[in-house]
Coordinates of N, CA and C in Angstrom, one line a residue:
M912 N 1.1 -1.3 0.2 CA -0.2 0.0 0.2 C 0.8 1.2 0.0
K913 N 0.7 2.5 -1.0 CA 1.6 3.2 -1.1 C 1.1 4.8 -0.6
A914 N -0.5 4.9 -0.4 CA -1.1 6.1 0.0 C -1.7 5.8 0.8
N915 N -2.2 6.8 1.8 CA -3.5 6.7 2.8 C -4.2 7.8 2.5
A916 N -5.4 8.3 2.9 CA -6.0 9.5 3.0 C -7.2 9.4 4.3
A917 N -6.9 10.5 4.9 CA -7.8 10.8 6.3 C -8.5 12.2 5.6
I918 N -10.0 11.6 5.7 CA -10.7 12.6 5.3 C -11.9 13.0 6.2
Q919 N -12.1 14.2 6.4 CA -13.1 14.9 7.5 C -13.8 15.3 6.3
I920 N -15.5 15.2 6.4 CA -16.4 15.7 5.5 C -17.3 16.6 6.5
L921 N -17.2 17.9 6.4 CA -18.2 18.6 6.9 C -19.3 19.2 6.3
P922 N -20.5 18.8 6.1 CA -21.5 19.0 5.2 C -22.3 20.4 6.1
A923 N -23.1 21.4 5.4 CA -23.6 22.5 5.8 C -24.8 21.9 6.1
A924 N -25.8 21.5 6.9 CA -26.7 20.9 7.5 C -27.6 22.0 8.6
P925 N -28.8 21.9 8.9 CA -29.6 22.7 10.1 C -29.5 21.9 11.3
S926 N -29.2 20.5 11.4 CA -29.0 19.7 12.4 C -27.9 18.9 12.5
D927 N -27.7 18.6 14.0 CA -26.4 17.2 14.0 C -27.3 16.4 13.3
R928 N -28.3 15.9 13.7 CA -28.7 14.6 13.2 C -28.8 14.5 11.6
E929 N -29.0 15.8 10.9 CA -28.8 15.8 9.1 C -27.3 16.0 9.1
V930 N -26.7 16.7 9.7 CA -24.8 16.1 9.4 C -24.7 14.8 9.4
V931 N -25.0 14.1 10.6 CA -24.7 12.5 10.6 C -25.5 11.7 9.5
R932 N -26.7 12.2 9.3 CA -27.4 11.5 7.8 C -26.7 11.6 6.7
I933 N -26.1 12.8 6.5 CA -25.5 12.9 5.1 C -24.0 12.2 5.3
V934 N -23.2 12.3 6.5 CA -22.1 11.8 6.8 C -22.1 10.4 6.3
D935 N -23.2 9.6 7.0 CA -23.4 8.6 6.5 C -23.5 8.0 5.1
E936 N -24.3 8.8 4.2 CA -24.2 8.5 3.0 C -22.8 8.9 2.6
V937 N -21.8 9.6 3.1 CA -20.6 10.0 2.6 C -19.6 8.3 2.5
I938 N -20.2 7.9 3.8 CA -19.0 6.5 4.0 C -19.7 5.6 3.8
A939 N -21.0 5.3 3.2 CA -21.7 4.2 2.4 C -20.9 4.5 0.9
Y940 N -21.0 5.6 0.3 CA -19.8 5.7 -0.7 C -18.4 4.9 -0.6
I941 N -17.7 5.4 0.5 CA -16.7 5.4 0.8 C -16.2 3.4 1.0
Q942 N -17.7 3.0 1.3 CA -17.3 1.4 1.4 C -17.7 1.1 0.2
S943 N -18.6 1.4 -0.8 CA -18.3 0.8 -2.0 C -17.5 1.2 -3.0
T944 N -16.2 1.8 -2.4 CA -14.8 1.5 -3.2 C -14.1 0.3 -3.2
G945 N -14.5 -0.3 -2.2 CA -13.8 -1.7 -1.7 C -12.3 -1.6 -1.3
L946 N -12.0 -0.2 -0.8 CA -10.8 -0.3 -0.4 C -10.9 -0.2 0.9
H947 N -9.7 -0.5 1.6 CA -9.9 -0.9 3.0 C -10.0 0.6 3.9
Y948 N -10.8 0.6 4.8 CA -11.3 1.8 5.6 C -11.6 1.8 6.8
F949 N -11.5 3.0 7.5 CA -11.6 2.7 9.3 C -12.1 4.1 9.2
V950 N -13.4 4.1 9.8 CA -14.2 5.1 10.4 C -13.8 5.2 12.1
G951 N -13.4 6.9 12.0 CA -13.2 6.9 13.2 C -14.4 8.3 13.8
P952 N -14.4 8.9 14.8 CA -15.1 9.7 15.5 C -14.9 11.1 14.6
S953 N -14.1 11.3 14.3 CA -14.0 13.1 13.2 C -13.4 12.5 11.7
E954 N -13.2 11.3 11.4 CA -12.6 11.6 10.1 C -12.6 9.9 9.8
T955 N -12.4 9.5 8.5 CA -12.4 8.7 7.8 C -11.3 8.3 7.2
C956 N -10.4 7.0 7.3 CA -9.3 6.7 6.6 C -9.5 5.6 5.6
I957 N -8.9 6.1 4.5 CA -8.7 4.9 3.3 C -7.4 5.0 2.9
E958 N -6.9 3.6 2.2 CA -5.6 3.1 2.0 C -5.7 2.5 0.7
G959 N -4.8 3.2 0.0 CA -4.6 2.1 -1.5 C -3.4 2.4 -2.2
D960 N -2.9 1.8 -3.2 CA -1.9 2.0 -3.9 C -1.9 3.2 -4.9
D961 N -3.0 3.8 -5.2 CA -3.0 4.9 -6.2 C -3.3 6.3 -5.9
L962 N -2.6 7.2 -5.6 CA -2.8 8.3 -4.8 C -3.9 9.0 -5.8
H963 N -4.1 8.9 -7.2 CA -4.8 9.6 -7.7 C -6.4 9.1 -7.7
Q964 N -6.3 7.9 -7.0 CA -7.6 7.3 -7.1 C -8.0 7.8 -5.6
L965 N -7.1 7.9 -4.3 CA -7.8 8.5 -3.3 C -8.0 10.2 -3.4
L966 N -7.3 10.6 -4.3 CA -7.9 12.1 -4.5 C -9.1 12.0 -5.1
E967 N -9.4 11.2 -6.2 CA -10.8 11.0 -6.9 C -12.1 10.6 -5.7
I968 N -11.5 9.9 -4.7 CA -12.7 9.5 -3.8 C -12.8 10.9 -2.8
V969 N -11.7 11.6 -2.6 CA -12.0 13.1 -1.8 C -13.1 13.7 -2.8
E970 N -12.8 13.9 -4.1 CA -13.6 14.6 -4.6 C -15.4 14.3 -4.7
N971 N -15.3 12.5 -4.8 CA -16.4 11.8 -4.8 C -17.1 11.7 -3.3
C972 N -16.6 12.2 -2.4 CA -17.1 12.2 -0.9 C -17.9 13.8 -1.1
M973 N -17.4 14.5 -1.6 CA -17.8 15.8 -1.5 C -19.3 15.7 -2.3
R974 N -18.8 15.3 -3.5 CA -20.0 15.1 -4.4 C -21.3 14.2 -3.8
A975 N -20.9 13.4 -3.2 CA -22.1 12.1 -2.6 C -22.5 13.6 -1.4
A976 N -21.9 14.3 -0.4 CA -22.6 14.9 0.7 C -23.4 15.9 -0.2
N977 N -23.2 16.4 -1.2 CA -23.8 17.3 -1.6 C -25.2 16.5 -2.4
R978 N -25.1 15.4 -2.9 CA -26.3 14.8 -3.4 C -27.2 14.5 -2.4
A979 N -26.5 14.2 -1.1 CA -27.6 13.9 0.2 C -28.1 15.0 0.7
G980 N -27.9 16.3 0.2 CA -28.7 17.3 0.8 C -27.7 18.6 1.3
S981 N -26.5 18.6 1.1 CA -25.9 19.6 1.6 C -25.4 20.4 0.4
E982 N -25.9 21.9 0.6 CA -25.7 22.8 -0.5 C -24.2 23.2 -0.7
K983 N -23.3 22.9 0.8 CA -22.0 23.6 0.7 C -21.5 22.4 1.4
V984 N -20.3 22.1 1.1 CA -19.4 21.2 1.8 C -18.0 21.5 2.1
S985 N -17.6 21.3 3.2 CA -16.0 21.4 3.5 C -15.5 20.1 3.7
A986 N -14.1 20.0 3.4 CA -13.3 18.6 3.6 C -11.9 19.0 4.1
Y987 N -11.7 18.4 5.1 CA -10.1 18.7 5.5 C -9.5 17.3 5.4
V988 N -8.6 17.1 4.9 CA -7.8 16.0 3.9 C -6.4 16.1 4.8
K989 N -5.8 14.6 5.0 CA -4.7 14.2 5.2 C -4.1 13.6 4.0
L990 N -3.0 13.5 3.3 CA -2.4 12.7 2.5 C -1.3 12.2 3.0
T991 N -0.9 10.9 2.6 CA 0.5 10.2 2.9 C 0.6 9.6 1.5
Y992 N 2.0 9.9 1.2 CA 2.3 8.8 -0.3 C 4.0 8.9 -0.4
R993 N 3.9 7.6 -0.9 CA 5.2 6.8 -0.8 C 5.4 5.7 -2.3
P994 N 5.6 6.8 -3.3 CA 5.8 5.8 -4.7 C 6.4 4.5 -4.6
E995 N 7.5 4.8 -4.0 CA 8.7 3.9 -3.7 C 8.7 3.4 -2.4
G996 N 7.9 1.7 -2.2 CA 7.8 1.7 -0.9 C 6.5 1.6 -0.2
A997 N 6.5 1.5 0.8 CA 5.2 1.4 1.5 C 4.8 2.6 2.8
V998 N 3.6 3.1 3.1 CA 3.3 3.7 4.1 C 2.6 2.6 5.1
L999 N 2.6 3.5 6.3 CA 1.9 2.5 7.3 C 0.7 2.7 7.3
G1000 N -0.2 1.2 7.6 CA -1.4 1.2 7.4 C -2.0 1.4 8.4
I1001 N -3.5 1.5 7.8 CA -4.4 1.7 9.0 C -4.4 0.7 10.4
D1002 N -4.2 -0.7 10.2 CA -4.1 -1.6 10.7 C -3.1 -1.6 11.6
E1003 N -1.2 -1.4 10.8 CA -0.2 -0.8 11.6 C -0.4 0.0 12.9
K1004 N -1.0 1.2 12.3 CA -0.9 2.0 13.4 C -2.0 2.0 14.5
T1005 N -3.2 1.4 14.4 CA -4.2 1.2 15.2 C -4.3 0.0 16.4
E1006 N -3.7 -1.1 15.7 CA -4.1 -2.3 16.1 C -3.7 -2.3 17.7
K1007 N -2.5 -1.7 18.1 CA -2.6 -1.9 19.8 C -3.4 -1.0 20.3
H1008 N -4.0 -0.1 19.9 CA -5.1 0.6 20.6 C -6.5 0.0 20.5
R1009 N -6.7 -0.8 20.2 CA -8.1 -1.8 19.8 C -8.1 -2.4 21.5
R1010 N -9.9 -2.5 21.7 CA -9.8 -3.5 22.6 C -10.5 -4.6 22.7

């Protein structure tokens, strides 16, 4: 695995319940990509071998939030990429903290 992304989608919505509903739609889209991902309380991490694919997923996450009803969408994204070799994966980073 050569790349990973942490994505926080912040939809403009009238209530917390509506924000959660829209974010759930975004997470459903991420799940549909077939890539390994991890949902945290503030962001979702995704990993893969293609940086371009991860950037496209970020764009599609924003579009998914828009389709779900958010007129305006903000996204905070952290990317790690190593074209030669591998980056640390989700499981390597979090396994020791799971109960």
